[in-house]
Amino acid sequence: MAETYPQRGFQVPPDATELLVVRHGSSAAAVPGEPFELLAGQADPPLAPEGEKQAEKLAATLAREPLSALFVTPLQRTAQTAAPLVERTGLEPVVVPELREIMLGEWEGGEFRIRVANGDPIAVRMFEEERWDVIPGAETMEAFSERVAAGLAKVAEATGPGNTGAAILHGGVIGEICHQVTLSRPFAFVQVDNTSITRLVRLADGRWLLRYFNETAHLR
């Protein structure tokens, strides 16, 4: 009988590092004239009730993963999203300041959401040019790229070969990570749903694979 070669699913190499990158749950709604409190110059809203429910569903899914490390940012919505998973697994979240959200300058405090929703011409230009720094006072693309790359490397090193880590992050940061590992257009991955899961694999030689992006089956 002739030897056969069936198609097989992807297997993570034993010397590779797997990382589940998750956006935080839905945060409190922005209200004109009532800016969010700032933490080191960045909006720091808590989770909305919907976000808390999303975090519970996320935890039920991630608790089935062989996680050995958990990461959050200094902004409270990531720690609050991680909290149900911490209860289930006992993992201690590590704060990674480099992976906090893009600094939005004059559009901090919830102003960004309001401007985008109302079709502000600068917001339109931002998406057309695929540059955050068309927003007045916003962090430069170069500075954002450098710190996200440093944060991603830190998380991968802390997780280590043969292990799986989870990082609860922000939409802009996840978009930048996917841009970097795929060499895509800058904004090719910026549309990230709350508590969606993006699965990355770093091979032993340092190359990254994007296994899947923006998975939300746990919410359906």
mmCIF file of C-alpha atoms in Angstrom:
data_model
loop_
_atom_site.group_PDB
_atom_site.id
_atom_site.type_symbol
_atom_site.label_atom_id
_atom_site.label_comp_id
_atom_site.label_asym_id
_atom_site.label_seq_id
_atom_site.Cartn_x
_atom_site.Cartn_y
_atom_site.Cartn_z
ATOM 1 C CA MET A 1 0.000 0.000 0.000
ATOM 2 C CA ALA A 2 1.307 3.449 -0.909
ATOM 3 C CA GLU A 3 2.308 5.727 1.938
ATOM 4 C CA THR A 4 -0.200 8.552 2.536
ATOM 5 C CA TYR A 5 0.277 12.103 3.747
ATOM 6 C CA PRO A 6 -2.974 13.501 5.211
ATOM 7 C CA GLN A 7 -3.383 17.180 5.963
ATOM 8 C CA ARG A 8 -2.710 17.951 9.595
ATOM 9 C CA GLY A 9 -3.496 20.879 11.865
ATOM 10 C CA PHE A 10 -0.772 23.250 13.013
ATOM 11 C CA GLN A 11 1.283 22.103 15.979
ATOM 12 C CA VAL A 12 3.148 24.688 18.044
ATOM 13 C CA PRO A 13 6.828 23.665 18.008
ATOM 14 C CA PRO A 14 8.056 22.668 21.481
ATOM 15 C CA ASP A 15 10.679 25.424 21.469
ATOM 16 C CA ALA A 16 8.213 28.158 20.421
ATOM 17 C CA THR A 17 6.410 30.695 22.622
ATOM 18 C CA GLU A 18 2.645 31.110 22.307
ATOM 19 C CA LEU A 19 0.963 34.383 23.209
ATOM 20 C CA LEU A 20 -2.755 35.133 23.428
ATOM 21 C CA VAL A 21 -3.267 38.869 22.960
ATOM 22 C CA VAL A 22 -6.658 40.028 24.236
ATOM 23 C CA ARG A 23 -8.363 43.392 24.108
ATOM 24 C CA HIS A 24 -9.919 44.551 27.384
ATOM 25 C CA GLY A 25 -13.678 44.488 27.853
ATOM 26 C CA SER A 26 -15.957 47.373 26.911
ATOM 27 C CA SER A 27 -15.166 50.404 29.051
ATOM 28 C CA ALA A 28 -17.454 53.153 30.314
ATOM 29 C CA ALA A 29 -19.152 55.320 27.705
ATOM 30 C CA ALA A 30 -17.659 58.684 26.837
ATOM 31 C CA VAL A 31 -19.907 61.656 27.659
ATOM 32 C CA PRO A 32 -19.310 65.143 26.185
ATOM 33 C CA GLY A 33 -18.186 67.546 28.887
ATOM 34 C CA GLU A 34 -17.413 64.724 31.358
ATOM 35 C CA PRO A 35 -13.882 63.548 30.528
ATOM 36 C CA PHE A 36 -12.509 60.341 31.973
ATOM 37 C CA GLU A 37 -9.966 60.615 34.756
ATOM 38 C CA LEU A 38 -6.401 60.449 33.475
ATOM 39 C CA LEU A 39 -3.537 58.235 34.594
ATOM 40 C CA ALA A 40 -0.147 59.641 33.563
ATOM 41 C CA GLY A 41 -1.934 61.653 30.887
ATOM 42 C CA GLN A 42 -4.084 58.828 29.507
ATOM 43 C CA ALA A 43 -7.793 58.140 29.836
ATOM 44 C CA ASP A 44 -8.399 55.502 32.502
ATOM 45 C CA PRO A 45 -12.103 54.555 32.407
ATOM 46 C CA PRO A 46 -13.316 51.459 34.254
ATOM 47 C CA LEU A 47 -15.139 48.620 32.577
ATOM 48 C CA ALA A 48 -18.797 49.113 31.752
ATOM 49 C CA PRO A 49 -21.255 46.451 33.019
ATOM 50 C CA GLU A 50 -21.138 44.918 29.528
ATOM 51 C CA GLY A 51 -17.352 44.741 29.785
ATOM 52 C CA GLU A 52 -17.572 42.899 33.092
ATOM 53 C CA LYS A 53 -19.836 40.279 31.490
ATOM 54 C CA GLN A 54 -17.423 39.965 28.566
ATOM 55 C CA ALA A 55 -14.548 39.429 31.007
ATOM 56 C CA GLU A 56 -16.398 36.543 32.677
ATOM 57 C CA LYS A 57 -16.982 34.833 29.325
ATOM 58 C CA LEU A 58 -13.355 35.422 28.368
ATOM 59 C CA ALA A 59 -12.132 33.871 31.615
ATOM 60 C CA ALA A 60 -14.180 30.724 31.024
ATOM 61 C CA THR A 61 -12.411 30.283 27.679
ATOM 62 C CA LEU A 62 -8.869 31.251 28.689
ATOM 63 C CA ALA A 63 -8.983 29.083 31.817
ATOM 64 C CA ARG A 64 -8.901 26.072 29.472
ATOM 65 C CA GLU A 65 -5.575 27.227 28.006
ATOM 66 C CA PRO A 66 -2.268 26.035 29.530
ATOM 67 C CA LEU A 67 -1.352 29.542 30.673
ATOM 68 C CA SER A 68 1.845 30.087 32.613
ATOM 69 C CA ALA A 69 1.931 33.900 32.547
ATOM 70 C CA LEU A 70 -0.548 36.791 32.515
ATOM 71 C CA PHE A 71 0.151 40.417 31.602
ATOM 72 C CA VAL A 72 -1.806 43.671 31.885
ATOM 73 C CA THR A 73 -1.068 47.393 31.472
ATOM 74 C CA PRO A 74 -1.224 50.204 34.063
ATOM 75 C CA LEU A 75 -4.714 51.209 32.866
ATOM 76 C CA GLN A 76 -7.453 49.764 35.064
ATOM 77 C CA ARG A 77 -9.634 48.341 32.311
ATOM 78 C CA THR A 78 -7.017 45.669 31.568
ATOM 79 C CA ALA A 79 -6.668 44.574 35.205
ATOM 80 C CA GLN A 80 -10.444 44.511 35.599
ATOM 81 C CA THR A 81 -10.743 42.345 32.488
ATOM 82 C CA ALA A 82 -8.101 39.977 33.848
ATOM 83 C CA ALA A 83 -9.713 39.703 37.304
ATOM 84 C CA PRO A 84 -12.111 36.784 36.575
ATOM 85 C CA LEU A 85 -9.245 34.854 34.974
ATOM 86 C CA VAL A 86 -7.057 35.509 38.006
ATOM 87 C CA GLU A 87 -9.815 34.068 40.214
ATOM 88 C CA ARG A 88 -9.984 30.914 38.096
ATOM 89 C CA THR A 89 -6.258 30.314 37.627
ATOM 90 C CA GLY A 90 -4.421 32.028 40.475
ATOM 91 C CA LEU A 91 -2.050 33.650 37.987
ATOM 92 C CA GLU A 92 -0.495 36.922 39.182
ATOM 93 C CA PRO A 93 -0.757 39.617 36.484
ATOM 94 C CA VAL A 94 2.485 41.359 35.526
ATOM 95 C CA VAL A 95 2.125 45.040 34.574
ATOM 96 C CA VAL A 96 3.869 45.998 31.314
ATOM 97 C CA PRO A 97 3.916 49.809 30.991
ATOM 98 C CA GLU A 98 5.268 49.683 27.429
ATOM 99 C CA LEU A 99 2.001 48.136 26.221
ATOM 100 C CA ARG A 100 -0.342 50.869 27.447
ATOM 101 C CA GLU A 101 -2.612 52.412 24.814
ATOM 102 C CA ILE A 102 -1.474 54.978 22.227
ATOM 103 C CA MET A 103 -1.217 58.472 23.747
ATOM 104 C CA LEU A 104 -3.920 60.577 22.074
ATOM 105 C CA GLY A 105 -2.778 64.071 23.051
ATOM 106 C CA GLU A 106 -5.614 66.607 22.917
ATOM 107 C CA TRP A 107 -8.094 63.793 22.262
ATOM 108 C CA GLU A 108 -7.576 61.998 25.576
ATOM 109 C CA GLY A 109 -10.273 61.595 28.208
ATOM 110 C CA GLY A 110 -12.854 60.146 25.814
ATOM 111 C CA GLU A 111 -12.583 62.931 23.231
ATOM 112 C CA PHE A 112 -11.220 60.461 20.661
ATOM 113 C CA ARG A 113 -14.405 58.367 20.710
ATOM 114 C CA ILE A 114 -16.597 61.436 20.398
ATOM 115 C CA ARG A 115 -14.597 62.901 17.502
ATOM 116 C CA VAL A 116 -14.501 59.614 15.578
ATOM 117 C CA ALA A 117 -18.226 58.991 16.082
ATOM 118 C CA ASN A 118 -19.017 62.469 14.771
ATOM 119 C CA GLY A 119 -16.784 62.167 11.700
ATOM 120 C CA ASP A 120 -14.277 64.839 12.701
ATOM 121 C CA PRO A 121 -12.144 65.752 9.641
ATOM 122 C CA ILE A 122 -8.941 65.014 11.563
ATOM 123 C CA ALA A 123 -10.275 61.559 12.418
ATOM 124 C CA VAL A 124 -11.069 60.959 8.761
ATOM 125 C CA ARG A 125 -7.551 62.039 7.838
ATOM 126 C CA MET A 126 -6.102 59.777 10.545
ATOM 127 C CA PHE A 127 -7.705 56.692 9.004
ATOM 128 C CA GLU A 128 -6.857 57.759 5.466
ATOM 129 C CA GLU A 129 -3.171 58.328 6.272
ATOM 130 C CA GLU A 130 -3.030 55.505 8.850
ATOM 131 C CA ARG A 131 -1.218 57.692 11.370
ATOM 132 C CA TRP A 132 -2.246 58.320 14.984
ATOM 133 C CA ASP A 133 -0.067 61.412 15.165
ATOM 134 C CA VAL A 134 -2.280 63.544 12.950
ATOM 135 C CA ILE A 135 -4.204 64.037 16.227
ATOM 136 C CA PRO A 136 -2.881 67.211 17.911
ATOM 137 C CA GLY A 137 -0.336 66.300 20.580
ATOM 138 C CA ALA A 138 -0.597 62.546 19.985
ATOM 139 C CA GLU A 139 2.334 60.175 20.409
ATOM 140 C CA THR A 140 4.448 59.821 17.284
ATOM 141 C CA MET A 141 4.175 56.654 15.252
ATOM 142 C CA GLU A 142 7.886 56.022 15.747
ATOM 143 C CA ALA A 143 7.750 56.303 19.542
ATOM 144 C CA PHE A 144 4.632 54.132 19.703
ATOM 145 C CA SER A 145 6.207 51.479 17.489
ATOM 146 C CA GLU A 146 9.397 51.351 19.544
ATOM 147 C CA ARG A 147 7.708 50.944 22.899
ATOM 148 C CA VAL A 148 5.224 48.344 21.645
ATOM 149 C CA ALA A 149 8.082 46.317 20.151
ATOM 150 C CA ALA A 150 9.921 46.517 23.476
ATOM 151 C CA GLY A 151 6.810 45.468 25.402
ATOM 152 C CA LEU A 152 6.094 42.547 23.089
ATOM 153 C CA ALA A 153 9.667 41.305 23.446
ATOM 154 C CA LYS A 154 9.421 41.623 27.239
ATOM 155 C CA VAL A 155 6.201 39.594 27.333
ATOM 156 C CA ALA A 156 7.597 36.891 25.039
ATOM 157 C CA GLU A 157 10.790 36.574 27.082
ATOM 158 C CA ALA A 158 8.866 36.396 30.350
ATOM 159 C CA THR A 159 6.557 33.683 28.975
ATOM 160 C CA GLY A 160 9.436 31.632 27.564
ATOM 161 C CA PRO A 161 9.803 28.811 25.015
ATOM 162 C CA GLY A 162 7.391 25.930 25.394
ATOM 163 C CA ASN A 163 4.890 28.062 27.322
ATOM 164 C CA THR A 164 1.696 30.027 26.683
ATOM 165 C CA GLY A 165 1.048 33.511 28.021
ATOM 166 C CA ALA A 166 -1.948 35.855 27.856
ATOM 167 C CA ALA A 167 -1.730 39.649 27.642
ATOM 168 C CA ILE A 168 -4.799 41.853 28.240
ATOM 169 C CA LEU A 169 -4.097 44.947 26.161
ATOM 170 C CA HIS A 170 -5.673 47.764 24.112
ATOM 171 C CA GLY A 171 -7.036 47.984 20.572
ATOM 172 C CA GLY A 172 -4.375 50.319 19.221
ATOM 173 C CA VAL A 173 -1.597 48.247 20.751
ATOM 174 C CA ILE A 174 -2.953 44.970 19.383
ATOM 175 C CA GLY A 175 -3.236 46.567 15.949
ATOM 176 C CA GLU A 176 0.384 47.710 16.175
ATOM 177 C CA ILE A 177 1.586 44.272 17.310
ATOM 178 C CA CYS A 178 -0.137 42.584 14.370
ATOM 179 C CA HIS A 179 1.239 45.239 12.012
ATOM 180 C CA GLN A 180 4.758 44.565 13.266
ATOM 181 C CA VAL A 181 4.661 40.775 13.138
ATOM 182 C CA THR A 182 3.071 40.666 9.662
ATOM 183 C CA LEU A 183 4.728 43.757 8.098
ATOM 184 C CA SER A 184 1.252 44.931 7.083
ATOM 185 C CA ARG A 185 -0.152 48.414 6.495
ATOM 186 C CA PRO A 186 -0.100 50.400 9.768
ATOM 187 C CA PHE A 187 -3.869 50.230 10.354
ATOM 188 C CA ALA A 188 -4.586 46.840 8.778
ATOM 189 C CA PHE A 189 -5.473 45.362 12.190
ATOM 190 C CA VAL A 190 -6.832 48.318 14.178
ATOM 191 C CA GLN A 191 -10.458 47.111 14.252
ATOM 192 C CA VAL A 192 -10.227 44.940 17.368
ATOM 193 C CA ASP A 193 -13.345 43.853 19.272
ATOM 194 C CA ASN A 194 -13.559 43.951 23.055
ATOM 195 C CA THR A 195 -12.228 40.734 24.682
ATOM 196 C CA SER A 196 -11.327 39.321 21.274
ATOM 197 C CA ILE A 197 -8.401 36.870 21.244
ATOM 198 C CA THR A 198 -5.490 37.084 18.812
ATOM 199 C CA ARG A 199 -3.096 34.123 18.874
ATOM 200 C CA LEU A 200 0.596 34.613 18.108
ATOM 201 C CA VAL A 201 3.512 32.198 18.051
ATOM 202 C CA ARG A 202 7.144 33.251 18.309
ATOM 203 C CA LEU A 203 9.444 30.644 16.802
ATOM 204 C CA ALA A 204 12.831 29.828 18.280
ATOM 205 C CA ASP A 205 14.594 31.955 15.653
ATOM 206 C CA GLY A 206 12.575 35.031 16.678
ATOM 207 C CA ARG A 207 10.114 35.047 13.775
ATOM 208 C CA TRP A 208 6.433 35.501 14.596
ATOM 209 C CA LEU A 209 3.351 33.732 13.230
ATOM 210 C CA LEU A 210 -0.124 35.257 13.430
ATOM 211 C CA ARG A 211 -2.283 32.166 13.964
ATOM 212 C CA TYR A 212 -5.615 33.995 14.177
ATOM 213 C CA PHE A 213 -6.953 37.489 14.774
ATOM 214 C CA ASN A 214 -9.947 38.926 16.665
ATOM 215 C CA GLU A 215 -11.603 35.648 17.692
ATOM 216 C CA THR A 216 -14.864 36.294 19.586
ATOM 217 C CA ALA A 217 -16.551 32.872 19.655
ATOM 218 C CA HIS A 218 -16.689 33.009 23.470
ATOM 219 C CA LEU A 219 -19.065 35.991 23.228
ATOM 220 C CA ARG A 220 -21.577 34.298 20.945
#
